[in-house]
Amino acid sequence: HIVNYYRGDRSRCPVSAGGGDRPLRKRHGDKAATKGTEPAGPSGRIERPPRLSGPNQYTLKSATDLIGVVSNAKRKKTKEAAALEAKKAKETAIDMLPEGVTEILYQKVHGPFIGEVEEGNAQTGLISNLFAAPIFRHDSEPTDFLMVLGQLTTSSRVASSGEVLTELGVVLRPLPANIYCVGQTEPRVKVFSPNTNDEKKFINAFVPYQVAKNLQRTEELHGNGLTFESIKDRLFGNTAIPQTQLRLRIKQVANFERKDNGIWSLKSVGEDDFPGVEALGRKVSPEGVAAYESECAGVRRLKDLGIEELYSGGSNIANVASV
């Protein structure tokens, strides 16, 4: 989802279309404490009309001059006050953001990005459980469009030269009013290290769920279970597990049918404390799967470079003076 992070005075906090934090309302003084004895107008403020110059203060030129006119000094002062109010209104204006929700970053909160959001500024970000990325909004032009190219297909028409024509499907779509440029993605989930407790804990939950899900699909479609080799072939490509450990994981969720050519069938819910496929799936998060796949990709890259072992150094720090 899109989040607009803001740091600064909360009364100037931007308002997002999706909601979130709101700016604080300024509390006005009590009407009874207002200075002056003039009656208040409909707006709750004391109305003071401009003072008019009487007819005895200047030379009469026509009968309409008896009505009275505003002096030049008052007129100039009124223009300056209007300009000052317009400037003040511009300074106190609250930004309206068309996407996302607003979240205020307080003093000791750094934020999800590598860089810190400066005081008085707002930074929009694309936030998920896996990564965070800053995004920057751009206004699209009315003449901009998105062209989507399809696949080349062989046409039924033939050119005059006898050559078979090919067709390319093209779709034109208008761009939305707001276009975002995504910056550098920053991970929010720590990738598992090889042969660690976190990796083993994830595999112990992920492998039984894969086995149970594959057995459930096969039994619903074909009415029978799977052999050991079929179960092994249907696991994720990066699920490297010895056969003995795989058999132990299969026994947690399935029964072995010797009479039926060595078919494994899914256990019933409650049989041998089997919680069911849905309960096993709740133990495996999409973020965990992505972290495990990222770990496998990193290990494969190191092996392709010829790196088999990594030395991280000892945990003890020696005294340099004693060496």
Short mmCIF file of N, CA and C in Angstrom, two decimals, residues 195 199-209 211 228 231-232 235 239-253 264 292:
data_model
loop_
_atom_site.label_atom_id
_atom_site.label_comp_id
_atom_site.label_asym_id
_atom_site.label_seq_id
_atom_site.Cartn_x
_atom_site.Cartn_y
_atom_site.Cartn_z
N ASN A 195 21.73 -23.11 7.16
CA ASN A 195 21.98 -23.98 8.32
C ASN A 195 21.79 -23.25 9.64
N GLU A 199 16.08 -21.04 9.44
CA GLU A 199 15.87 -21.79 8.21
C GLU A 199 15.26 -23.17 8.50
N LYS A 200 15.77 -23.85 9.51
CA LYS A 200 15.25 -25.18 9.84
C LYS A 200 13.80 -25.10 10.33
N LYS A 201 13.49 -24.07 11.09
CA LYS A 201 12.12 -23.90 11.58
C LYS A 201 11.17 -23.67 10.42
N PHE A 202 11.60 -22.90 9.43
CA PHE A 202 10.73 -22.66 8.28
C PHE A 202 10.56 -23.93 7.45
N ILE A 203 11.64 -24.66 7.19
CA ILE A 203 11.54 -25.88 6.38
C ILE A 203 10.66 -26.92 7.05
N ASN A 204 10.77 -27.03 8.38
CA ASN A 204 9.95 -28.01 9.11
C ASN A 204 8.45 -27.72 8.99
N ALA A 205 8.10 -26.46 8.74
CA ALA A 205 6.69 -26.11 8.55
C ALA A 205 6.31 -26.09 7.07
N PHE A 206 7.27 -25.76 6.19
CA PHE A 206 6.96 -25.58 4.78
C PHE A 206 6.83 -26.92 4.04
N VAL A 207 7.70 -27.86 4.34
CA VAL A 207 7.67 -29.14 3.63
C VAL A 207 6.39 -29.92 3.91
N PRO A 208 5.97 -30.12 5.18
CA PRO A 208 4.69 -30.82 5.40
C PRO A 208 3.50 -30.14 4.73
N TYR A 209 3.51 -28.82 4.68
CA TYR A 209 2.40 -28.13 4.03
C TYR A 209 2.40 -28.41 2.52
N VAL A 211 3.53 -31.08 1.02
CA VAL A 211 3.11 -32.47 0.82
C VAL A 211 1.60 -32.60 0.99
N PHE A 228 5.87 -41.90 -3.48
CA PHE A 228 6.95 -41.12 -2.89
C PHE A 228 7.67 -40.29 -3.95
N ILE A 231 5.54 -37.30 -4.96
CA ILE A 231 5.56 -36.25 -3.94
C ILE A 231 6.87 -35.47 -4.02
N LYS A 232 7.96 -36.18 -4.19
CA LYS A 232 9.27 -35.52 -4.26
C LYS A 232 9.36 -34.60 -5.48
N LEU A 235 7.54 -31.04 -5.12
CA LEU A 235 8.01 -30.03 -4.18
C LEU A 235 8.63 -28.86 -4.93
N THR A 239 13.60 -26.92 -2.72
CA THR A 239 13.41 -27.70 -1.49
C THR A 239 14.37 -28.88 -1.50
N ALA A 240 15.57 -28.66 -1.03
CA ALA A 240 16.60 -29.70 -0.97
C ALA A 240 16.53 -30.36 0.40
N ILE A 241 16.01 -31.59 0.43
CA ILE A 241 15.85 -32.31 1.68
C ILE A 241 16.18 -33.78 1.43
N PRO A 242 16.95 -34.43 2.32
CA PRO A 242 17.27 -35.86 2.13
C PRO A 242 16.00 -36.72 2.16
N GLN A 243 16.10 -37.88 1.53
CA GLN A 243 14.92 -38.75 1.44
C GLN A 243 14.44 -39.23 2.80
N THR A 244 15.37 -39.52 3.70
CA THR A 244 14.96 -39.99 5.03
C THR A 244 14.17 -38.91 5.78
N GLN A 245 14.62 -37.66 5.70
CA GLN A 245 13.88 -36.59 6.36
C GLN A 245 12.56 -36.31 5.66
N LEU A 246 12.54 -36.48 4.33
CA LEU A 246 11.30 -36.27 3.61
C LEU A 246 10.26 -37.31 4.00
N ARG A 247 10.68 -38.55 4.20
CA ARG A 247 9.73 -39.58 4.63
C ARG A 247 9.14 -39.26 5.99
N LEU A 248 9.96 -38.70 6.88
CA LEU A 248 9.46 -38.32 8.20
C LEU A 248 8.43 -37.21 8.09
N ARG A 249 8.66 -36.25 7.17
CA ARG A 249 7.70 -35.16 6.99
C ARG A 249 6.40 -35.68 6.36
N ILE A 250 6.51 -36.66 5.46
CA ILE A 250 5.31 -37.22 4.83
C ILE A 250 4.48 -37.98 5.84
N LYS A 251 5.13 -38.71 6.76
CA LYS A 251 4.39 -39.48 7.76
C LYS A 251 3.60 -38.58 8.70
N GLN A 252 3.97 -37.30 8.81
CA GLN A 252 3.22 -36.39 9.68
C GLN A 252 1.84 -36.06 9.12
N VAL A 253 1.68 -36.15 7.78
CA VAL A 253 0.43 -35.70 7.16
C VAL A 253 -0.26 -36.79 6.35
N TRP A 264 0.64 -42.93 -0.94
CA TRP A 264 0.46 -42.15 0.28
C TRP A 264 -0.86 -41.39 0.17
N TYR A 292 13.10 -17.51 1.94
CA TYR A 292 13.77 -18.79 1.68
C TYR A 292 14.25 -18.88 0.23
#
